[in-house]
Amino acid sequence: MTAAWSALAASPVWWLALTVLVYAGTLALYRRSGAHPALIPVLTSVLVLVGLLLASDTPYADYARGTQPLTLLIGPATVLLAVPLFHQWPRVRAIWRPLAIALLVGSAAAIVSAVGIAWALGGSWETLASLAPKSATMPIAMPVAERMGGLTALAAVAVAITGIAGTMVSQPLLRWLGVDQDPVVRGVALGLTAHAIGMARELQLNPVAGAFAALAMGLNGILTSLLVPLLLACV
């Protein structure tokens, strides 16, 4: 590696600009593919950036410092999720009972299935506690896992894999079930199982589905933080 490349790779501005460019490129590819689930930008951009970090031998800590300004956008973006949800409020009030049941059952099933499979395979308590909140969004899953004695790094990986995998398989699975044309069902399913990654995809495809995905993601996060301690106490 040349000295010039080393200096460039160490520059925080470089990684910030490169992250934006890589995401823009993978987003354009995703749109040109007709929103193919295997090409969701969260997956493809991460693969490209990880490859560049490995090729340049750049520590993740340097990359995180360089892209820190992007984290400032998380707060405003989260607040803006209330806008599409506000427009769907009459529909939410009309179906709140089945919606509440679906969220409760779905949240419990996500926790029980993850813990049950890990326990059957001989996973340690740290592993069980780390995987239990995998279907919640990362800012909720990581502290919940840590509080229960899990590893935050493992919880973060589990959340990322869950979101990417859930988004990729959702379209054929919902089509097979015959509910892929219902934006409410699709949004709730994606927000509940694939959290922010699934919600981001639905926001691009349909505002109604995106609004319900945001609602399901938020409520599932609350339910997960309440149910994980209760269900792990039974293990």
PDB file of N, CA, C and O in Angstrom, residues 123-182:
ATOM      1  N   GLY A 123     -26.519 -23.749  23.328  1.00  0.00           N
ATOM      2  CA  GLY A 123     -25.998 -22.402  23.518  1.00  0.00           C
ATOM      3  C   GLY A 123     -25.892 -22.021  24.987  1.00  0.00           C
ATOM      4  O   GLY A 123     -26.689 -22.465  25.827  1.00  0.00           O
ATOM      5  N   SER A 124     -24.897 -21.219  25.306  1.00  0.00           N
ATOM      6  CA  SER A 124     -24.709 -20.751  26.678  1.00  0.00           C
ATOM      7  C   SER A 124     -25.751 -19.688  27.017  1.00  0.00           C
ATOM      8  O   SER A 124     -26.478 -19.199  26.141  1.00  0.00           O
ATOM      9  N   TRP A 125     -25.784 -19.310  28.292  1.00  0.00           N
ATOM     10  CA  TRP A 125     -26.714 -18.247  28.702  1.00  0.00           C
ATOM     11  C   TRP A 125     -26.403 -16.944  27.981  1.00  0.00           C
ATOM     12  O   TRP A 125     -27.311 -16.207  27.592  1.00  0.00           O
ATOM     13  N   GLU A 126     -25.122 -16.651  27.797  1.00  0.00           N
ATOM     14  CA  GLU A 126     -24.746 -15.438  27.065  1.00  0.00           C
ATOM     15  C   GLU A 126     -25.329 -15.442  25.659  1.00  0.00           C
ATOM     16  O   GLU A 126     -25.821 -14.421  25.172  1.00  0.00           O
ATOM     17  N   THR A 127     -25.282 -16.611  25.012  1.00  0.00           N
ATOM     18  CA  THR A 127     -25.817 -16.719  23.660  1.00  0.00           C
ATOM     19  C   THR A 127     -27.325 -16.555  23.659  1.00  0.00           C
ATOM     20  O   THR A 127     -27.886 -15.846  22.807  1.00  0.00           O
ATOM     21  N   LEU A 128     -28.014 -17.202  24.591  1.00  0.00           N
ATOM     22  CA  LEU A 128     -29.471 -17.087  24.665  1.00  0.00           C
ATOM     23  C   LEU A 128     -29.893 -15.640  24.888  1.00  0.00           C
ATOM     24  O   LEU A 128     -30.808 -15.139  24.223  1.00  0.00           O
ATOM     25  N   ALA A 129     -29.228 -14.980  25.831  1.00  0.00           N
ATOM     26  CA  ALA A 129     -29.576 -13.593  26.143  1.00  0.00           C
ATOM     27  C   ALA A 129     -29.249 -12.655  24.983  1.00  0.00           C
ATOM     28  O   ALA A 129     -29.936 -11.647  24.790  1.00  0.00           O
ATOM     29  N   SER A 130     -28.228 -12.974  24.214  1.00  0.00           N
ATOM     30  CA  SER A 130     -27.844 -12.133  23.079  1.00  0.00           C
ATOM     31  C   SER A 130     -28.809 -12.273  21.922  1.00  0.00           C
ATOM     32  O   SER A 130     -29.085 -11.306  21.202  1.00  0.00           O
ATOM     33  N   LEU A 131     -29.336 -13.489  21.708  1.00  0.00           N
ATOM     34  CA  LEU A 131     -30.213 -13.746  20.570  1.00  0.00           C
ATOM     35  C   LEU A 131     -31.674 -13.425  20.855  1.00  0.00           C
ATOM     36  O   LEU A 131     -32.442 -13.202  19.922  1.00  0.00           O
ATOM     37  N   ALA A 132     -32.065 -13.408  22.115  1.00  0.00           N
ATOM     38  CA  ALA A 132     -33.476 -13.218  22.467  1.00  0.00           C
ATOM     39  C   ALA A 132     -34.084 -11.956  21.855  1.00  0.00           C
ATOM     40  O   ALA A 132     -35.197 -12.004  21.309  1.00  0.00           O
ATOM     41  N   PRO A 133     -33.418 -10.792  21.915  1.00  0.00           N
ATOM     42  CA  PRO A 133     -34.038  -9.573  21.364  1.00  0.00           C
ATOM     43  C   PRO A 133     -33.693  -9.302  19.907  1.00  0.00           C
ATOM     44  O   PRO A 133     -33.748  -8.157  19.461  1.00  0.00           O
ATOM     45  N   LYS A 134     -33.368 -10.319  19.125  1.00  0.00           N
ATOM     46  CA  LYS A 134     -32.854 -10.136  17.770  1.00  0.00           C
ATOM     47  C   LYS A 134     -33.832  -9.436  16.830  1.00  0.00           C
ATOM     48  O   LYS A 134     -33.422  -8.845  15.840  1.00  0.00           O
ATOM     49  N   SER A 135     -35.140  -9.524  17.104  1.00  0.00           N
ATOM     50  CA  SER A 135     -36.115  -8.925  16.194  1.00  0.00           C
ATOM     51  C   SER A 135     -36.462  -7.492  16.558  1.00  0.00           C
ATOM     52  O   SER A 135     -37.280  -6.869  15.891  1.00  0.00           O
ATOM     53  N   ALA A 136     -35.858  -6.976  17.624  1.00  0.00           N
ATOM     54  CA  ALA A 136     -36.050  -5.566  17.970  1.00  0.00           C
ATOM     55  C   ALA A 136     -34.992  -4.744  17.259  1.00  0.00           C
ATOM     56  O   ALA A 136     -33.950  -5.256  16.839  1.00  0.00           O
ATOM     57  N   THR A 137     -35.253  -3.466  17.116  1.00  0.00           N
ATOM     58  CA  THR A 137     -34.268  -2.598  16.485  1.00  0.00           C
ATOM     59  C   THR A 137     -33.031  -2.498  17.371  1.00  0.00           C
ATOM     60  O   THR A 137     -33.106  -2.648  18.601  1.00  0.00           O
ATOM     61  N   MET A 138     -31.881  -2.253  16.772  1.00  0.00           N
ATOM     62  CA  MET A 138     -30.602  -2.370  17.469  1.00  0.00           C
ATOM     63  C   MET A 138     -30.469  -1.499  18.719  1.00  0.00           C
ATOM     64  O   MET A 138     -29.935  -1.963  19.731  1.00  0.00           O
ATOM     65  N   PRO A 139     -30.924  -0.226  18.723  1.00  0.00           N
ATOM     66  CA  PRO A 139     -30.786   0.573  19.947  1.00  0.00           C
ATOM     67  C   PRO A 139     -31.539  -0.002  21.141  1.00  0.00           C
ATOM     68  O   PRO A 139     -31.229   0.331  22.285  1.00  0.00           O
ATOM     69  N   ILE A 140     -32.525  -0.864  20.899  1.00  0.00           N
ATOM     70  CA  ILE A 140     -33.250  -1.511  21.984  1.00  0.00           C
ATOM     71  C   ILE A 140     -32.660  -2.884  22.273  1.00  0.00           C
ATOM     72  O   ILE A 140     -32.483  -3.270  23.436  1.00  0.00           O
ATOM     73  N   ALA A 141     -32.334  -3.639  21.240  1.00  0.00           N
ATOM     74  CA  ALA A 141     -31.851  -5.011  21.414  1.00  0.00           C
ATOM     75  C   ALA A 141     -30.533  -5.063  22.182  1.00  0.00           C
ATOM     76  O   ALA A 141     -30.346  -5.937  23.045  1.00  0.00           O
ATOM     77  N   MET A 142     -29.619  -4.153  21.897  1.00  0.00           N
ATOM     78  CA  MET A 142     -28.301  -4.215  22.528  1.00  0.00           C
ATOM     79  C   MET A 142     -28.355  -3.984  24.042  1.00  0.00           C
ATOM     80  O   MET A 142     -27.806  -4.785  24.799  1.00  0.00           O
ATOM     81  N   PRO A 143     -29.029  -2.939  24.534  1.00  0.00           N
ATOM     82  CA  PRO A 143     -29.101  -2.788  25.991  1.00  0.00           C
ATOM     83  C   PRO A 143     -29.915  -3.880  26.675  1.00  0.00           C
ATOM     84  O   PRO A 143     -29.615  -4.260  27.813  1.00  0.00           O
ATOM     85  N   VAL A 144     -30.951  -4.410  25.998  1.00  0.00           N
ATOM     86  CA  VAL A 144     -31.717  -5.502  26.577  1.00  0.00           C
ATOM     87  C   VAL A 144     -30.832  -6.737  26.734  1.00  0.00           C
ATOM     88  O   VAL A 144     -30.836  -7.400  27.787  1.00  0.00           O
ATOM     89  N   ALA A 145     -30.071  -7.055  25.699  1.00  0.00           N
ATOM     90  CA  ALA A 145     -29.167  -8.203  25.772  1.00  0.00           C
ATOM     91  C   ALA A 145     -28.125  -8.013  26.870  1.00  0.00           C
ATOM     92  O   ALA A 145     -27.826  -8.949  27.634  1.00  0.00           O
ATOM     93  N   GLU A 146     -27.568  -6.819  26.964  1.00  0.00           N
ATOM     94  CA  GLU A 146     -26.553  -6.549  27.988  1.00  0.00           C
ATOM     95  C   GLU A 146     -27.141  -6.678  29.387  1.00  0.00           C
ATOM     96  O   GLU A 146     -26.502  -7.243  30.292  1.00  0.00           O
ATOM     97  N   ARG A 147     -28.345  -6.188  29.587  1.00  0.00           N
ATOM     98  CA  ARG A 147     -28.985  -6.257  30.895  1.00  0.00           C
ATOM     99  C   ARG A 147     -29.243  -7.697  31.332  1.00  0.00           C
ATOM    100  O   ARG A 147     -29.185  -8.026  32.517  1.00  0.00           O
ATOM    101  N   MET A 148     -29.507  -8.574  30.360  1.00  0.00           N
ATOM    102  CA  MET A 148     -29.788  -9.966  30.663  1.00  0.00           C
ATOM    103  C   MET A 148     -28.538 -10.833  30.713  1.00  0.00           C
ATOM    104  O   MET A 148     -28.623 -12.052  30.875  1.00  0.00           O
ATOM    105  N   GLY A 149     -27.370 -10.229  30.563  1.00  0.00           N
ATOM    106  CA  GLY A 149     -26.123 -10.984  30.635  1.00  0.00           C
ATOM    107  C   GLY A 149     -25.596 -11.438  29.295  1.00  0.00           C
ATOM    108  O   GLY A 149     -24.730 -12.326  29.232  1.00  0.00           O
ATOM    109  N   GLY A 150     -26.099 -10.870  28.209  1.00  0.00           N
ATOM    110  CA  GLY A 150     -25.640 -11.237  26.878  1.00  0.00           C
ATOM    111  C   GLY A 150     -24.513 -10.359  26.393  1.00  0.00           C
ATOM    112  O   GLY A 150     -24.028  -9.470  27.109  1.00  0.00           O
ATOM    113  N   LEU A 151     -24.083 -10.608  25.177  1.00  0.00           N
ATOM    114  CA  LEU A 151     -23.009  -9.852  24.558  1.00  0.00           C
ATOM    115  C   LEU A 151     -23.597  -8.866  23.556  1.00  0.00           C
ATOM    116  O   LEU A 151     -24.320  -9.266  22.641  1.00  0.00           O
ATOM    117  N   THR A 152     -23.282  -7.597  23.716  1.00  0.00           N
ATOM    118  CA  THR A 152     -23.871  -6.590  22.830  1.00  0.00           C
ATOM    119  C   THR A 152     -23.404  -6.772  21.384  1.00  0.00           C
ATOM    120  O   THR A 152     -24.168  -6.532  20.452  1.00  0.00           O
ATOM    121  N   ALA A 153     -22.148  -7.206  21.208  1.00  0.00           N
ATOM    122  CA  ALA A 153     -21.646  -7.407  19.847  1.00  0.00           C
ATOM    123  C   ALA A 153     -22.416  -8.524  19.142  1.00  0.00           C
ATOM    124  O   ALA A 153     -22.798  -8.389  17.974  1.00  0.00           O
ATOM    125  N   LEU A 154     -22.654  -9.624  19.855  1.00  0.00           N
ATOM    126  CA  LEU A 154     -23.408 -10.737  19.272  1.00  0.00           C
ATOM    127  C   LEU A 154     -24.850 -10.326  19.008  1.00  0.00           C
ATOM    128  O   LEU A 154     -25.440 -10.694  17.975  1.00  0.00           O
ATOM    129  N   ALA A 155     -25.425  -9.552  19.922  1.00  0.00           N
ATOM    130  CA  ALA A 155     -26.797  -9.069  19.728  1.00  0.00           C
ATOM    131  C   ALA A 155     -26.884  -8.182  18.485  1.00  0.00           C
ATOM    132  O   ALA A 155     -27.841  -8.290  17.702  1.00  0.00           O
ATOM    133  N   ALA A 156     -25.886  -7.319  18.292  1.00  0.00           N
ATOM    134  CA  ALA A 156     -25.885  -6.436  17.117  1.00  0.00           C
ATOM    135  C   ALA A 156     -25.813  -7.242  15.824  1.00  0.00           C
ATOM    136  O   ALA A 156     -26.517  -6.942  14.855  1.00  0.00           O
ATOM    137  N   VAL A 157     -24.966  -8.268  15.802  1.00  0.00           N
ATOM    138  CA  VAL A 157     -24.852  -9.118  14.609  1.00  0.00           C
ATOM    139  C   VAL A 157     -26.164  -9.850  14.357  1.00  0.00           C
ATOM    140  O   VAL A 157     -26.630  -9.953  13.217  1.00  0.00           O
ATOM    141  N   ALA A 158     -26.777 -10.366  15.436  1.00  0.00           N
ATOM    142  CA  ALA A 158     -28.043 -11.089  15.289  1.00  0.00           C
ATOM    143  C   ALA A 158     -29.143 -10.183  14.757  1.00  0.00           C
ATOM    144  O   ALA A 158     -29.949 -10.592  13.908  1.00  0.00           O
ATOM    145  N   VAL A 159     -29.191  -8.947  15.231  1.00  0.00           N
ATOM    146  CA  VAL A 159     -30.187  -7.989  14.761  1.00  0.00           C
ATOM    147  C   VAL A 159     -29.974  -7.687  13.275  1.00  0.00           C
ATOM    148  O   VAL A 159     -30.936  -7.657  12.484  1.00  0.00           O
ATOM    149  N   ALA A 160     -28.731  -7.465  12.885  1.00  0.00           N
ATOM    150  CA  ALA A 160     -28.430  -7.146  11.484  1.00  0.00           C
ATOM    151  C   ALA A 160     -28.800  -8.311  10.566  1.00  0.00           C
ATOM    152  O   ALA A 160     -29.435  -8.112   9.518  1.00  0.00           O
ATOM    153  N   ILE A 161     -28.422  -9.519  10.956  1.00  0.00           N
ATOM    154  CA  ILE A 161     -28.733 -10.691  10.131  1.00  0.00           C
ATOM    155  C   ILE A 161     -30.237 -10.898  10.044  1.00  0.00           C
ATOM    156  O   ILE A 161     -30.783 -11.213   8.978  1.00  0.00           O
ATOM    157  N   THR A 162     -30.926 -10.715  11.168  1.00  0.00           N
ATOM    158  CA  THR A 162     -32.380 -10.877  11.185  1.00  0.00           C
ATOM    159  C   THR A 162     -33.053  -9.880  10.244  1.00  0.00           C
ATOM    160  O   THR A 162     -33.950 -10.236   9.470  1.00  0.00           O
ATOM    161  N   GLY A 163     -32.625  -8.621  10.306  1.00  0.00           N
ATOM    162  CA  GLY A 163     -33.224  -7.605   9.448  1.00  0.00           C
ATOM    163  C   GLY A 163     -32.976  -7.855   7.978  1.00  0.00           C
ATOM    164  O   GLY A 163     -33.895  -7.752   7.150  1.00  0.00           O
ATOM    165  N   ILE A 164     -31.748  -8.205   7.640  1.00  0.00           N
ATOM    166  CA  ILE A 164     -31.411  -8.449   6.234  1.00  0.00           C
ATOM    167  C   ILE A 164     -32.123  -9.692   5.718  1.00  0.00           C
ATOM    168  O   ILE A 164     -32.747  -9.675   4.650  1.00  0.00           O
ATOM    169  N   ALA A 165     -32.042 -10.789   6.483  1.00  0.00           N
ATOM    170  CA  ALA A 165     -32.682 -12.037   6.055  1.00  0.00           C
ATOM    171  C   ALA A 165     -34.191 -11.878   5.968  1.00  0.00           C
ATOM    172  O   ALA A 165     -34.827 -12.352   5.015  1.00  0.00           O
ATOM    173  N   GLY A 166     -34.777 -11.207   6.971  1.00  0.00           N
ATOM    174  CA  GLY A 166     -36.223 -11.012   6.957  1.00  0.00           C
ATOM    175  C   GLY A 166     -36.692 -10.207   5.761  1.00  0.00           C
ATOM    176  O   GLY A 166     -37.722 -10.515   5.150  1.00  0.00           O
ATOM    177  N   THR A 167     -35.941  -9.185   5.418  1.00  0.00           N
ATOM    178  CA  THR A 167     -36.303  -8.361   4.263  1.00  0.00           C
ATOM    179  C   THR A 167     -36.167  -9.143   2.962  1.00  0.00           C
ATOM    180  O   THR A 167     -36.996  -9.003   2.052  1.00  0.00           O
ATOM    181  N   MET A 168     -35.146  -9.979   2.872  1.00  0.00           N
ATOM    182  CA  MET A 168     -34.905 -10.730   1.650  1.00  0.00           C
ATOM    183  C   MET A 168     -35.973 -11.802   1.406  1.00  0.00           C
ATOM    184  O   MET A 168     -36.391 -12.022   0.267  1.00  0.00           O
ATOM    185  N   VAL A 169     -36.421 -12.471   2.466  1.00  0.00           N
ATOM    186  CA  VAL A 169     -37.369 -13.588   2.272  1.00  0.00           C
ATOM    187  C   VAL A 169     -38.821 -13.139   2.367  1.00  0.00           C
ATOM    188  O   VAL A 169     -39.727 -13.923   2.066  1.00  0.00           O
ATOM    189  N   SER A 170     -39.048 -11.897   2.781  1.00  0.00           N
ATOM    190  CA  SER A 170     -40.426 -11.464   3.030  1.00  0.00           C
ATOM    191  C   SER A 170     -41.286 -11.477   1.780  1.00  0.00           C
ATOM    192  O   SER A 170     -42.432 -11.944   1.802  1.00  0.00           O
ATOM    193  N   GLN A 171     -40.746 -10.975   0.675  1.00  0.00           N
ATOM    194  CA  GLN A 171     -41.556 -10.848  -0.533  1.00  0.00           C
ATOM    195  C   GLN A 171     -42.059 -12.196  -1.048  1.00  0.00           C
ATOM    196  O   GLN A 171     -43.263 -12.368  -1.247  1.00  0.00           O
ATOM    197  N   PRO A 172     -41.183 -13.197  -1.257  1.00  0.00           N
ATOM    198  CA  PRO A 172     -41.708 -14.495  -1.709  1.00  0.00           C
ATOM    199  C   PRO A 172     -42.588 -15.184  -0.673  1.00  0.00           C
ATOM    200  O   PRO A 172     -43.558 -15.856  -1.024  1.00  0.00           O
ATOM    201  N   LEU A 173     -42.278 -15.003   0.613  1.00  0.00           N
ATOM    202  CA  LEU A 173     -43.078 -15.650   1.648  1.00  0.00           C
ATOM    203  C   LEU A 173     -44.475 -15.046   1.729  1.00  0.00           C
ATOM    204  O   LEU A 173     -45.482 -15.780   1.788  1.00  0.00           O
ATOM    205  N   LEU A 174     -44.569 -13.726   1.711  1.00  0.00           N
ATOM    206  CA  LEU A 174     -45.875 -13.072   1.759  1.00  0.00           C
ATOM    207  C   LEU A 174     -46.684 -13.347   0.496  1.00  0.00           C
ATOM    208  O   LEU A 174     -47.912 -13.463   0.549  1.00  0.00           O
ATOM    209  N   ARG A 175     -45.984 -13.466  -0.633  1.00  0.00           N
ATOM    210  CA  ARG A 175     -46.679 -13.825  -1.868  1.00  0.00           C
ATOM    211  C   ARG A 175     -47.237 -15.250  -1.782  1.00  0.00           C
ATOM    212  O   ARG A 175     -48.352 -15.520  -2.216  1.00  0.00           O
ATOM    213  N   TRP A 176     -46.456 -16.138  -1.216  1.00  0.00           N
ATOM    214  CA  TRP A 176     -46.899 -17.524  -1.044  1.00  0.00           C
ATOM    215  C   TRP A 176     -48.120 -17.609  -0.119  1.00  0.00           C
ATOM    216  O   TRP A 176     -49.020 -18.416  -0.325  1.00  0.00           O
ATOM    217  N   LEU A 177     -48.157 -16.733   0.893  1.00  0.00           N
ATOM    218  CA  LEU A 177     -49.289 -16.695   1.823  1.00  0.00           C
ATOM    219  C   LEU A 177     -50.479 -15.942   1.255  1.00  0.00           C
ATOM    220  O   LEU A 177     -51.571 -15.971   1.841  1.00  0.00           O
ATOM    221  N   GLY A 178     -50.291 -15.249   0.139  1.00  0.00           N
ATOM    222  CA  GLY A 178     -51.378 -14.530  -0.512  1.00  0.00           C
ATOM    223  C   GLY A 178     -51.734 -13.204   0.119  1.00  0.00           C
ATOM    224  O   GLY A 178     -52.853 -12.715  -0.066  1.00  0.00           O
ATOM    225  N   VAL A 179     -50.799 -12.587   0.846  1.00  0.00           N
ATOM    226  CA  VAL A 179     -51.089 -11.311   1.519  1.00  0.00           C
ATOM    227  C   VAL A 179     -50.114 -10.220   1.086  1.00  0.00           C
ATOM    228  O   VAL A 179     -50.052  -9.156   1.724  1.00  0.00           O
ATOM    229  N   ASP A 180     -49.360 -10.454   0.021  1.00  0.00           N
ATOM    230  CA  ASP A 180     -48.341  -9.493  -0.373  1.00  0.00           C
ATOM    231  C   ASP A 180     -48.922  -8.201  -0.933  1.00  0.00           C
ATOM    232  O   ASP A 180     -48.221  -7.188  -1.016  1.00  0.00           O
ATOM    233  N   GLN A 181     -50.210  -8.207  -1.318  1.00  0.00           N
ATOM    234  CA  GLN A 181     -50.828  -6.998  -1.874  1.00  0.00           C
ATOM    235  C   GLN A 181     -51.494  -6.136  -0.809  1.00  0.00           C
ATOM    236  O   GLN A 181     -52.006  -5.064  -1.126  1.00  0.00           O
ATOM    237  N   ASP A 182     -51.509  -6.581   0.436  1.00  0.00           N
ATOM    238  CA  ASP A 182     -52.107  -5.809   1.525  1.00  0.00           C
ATOM    239  C   ASP A 182     -51.001  -5.002   2.201  1.00  0.00           C
ATOM    240  O   ASP A 182     -50.158  -5.572   2.894  1.00  0.00           O
TER     241      ASP A 182
END
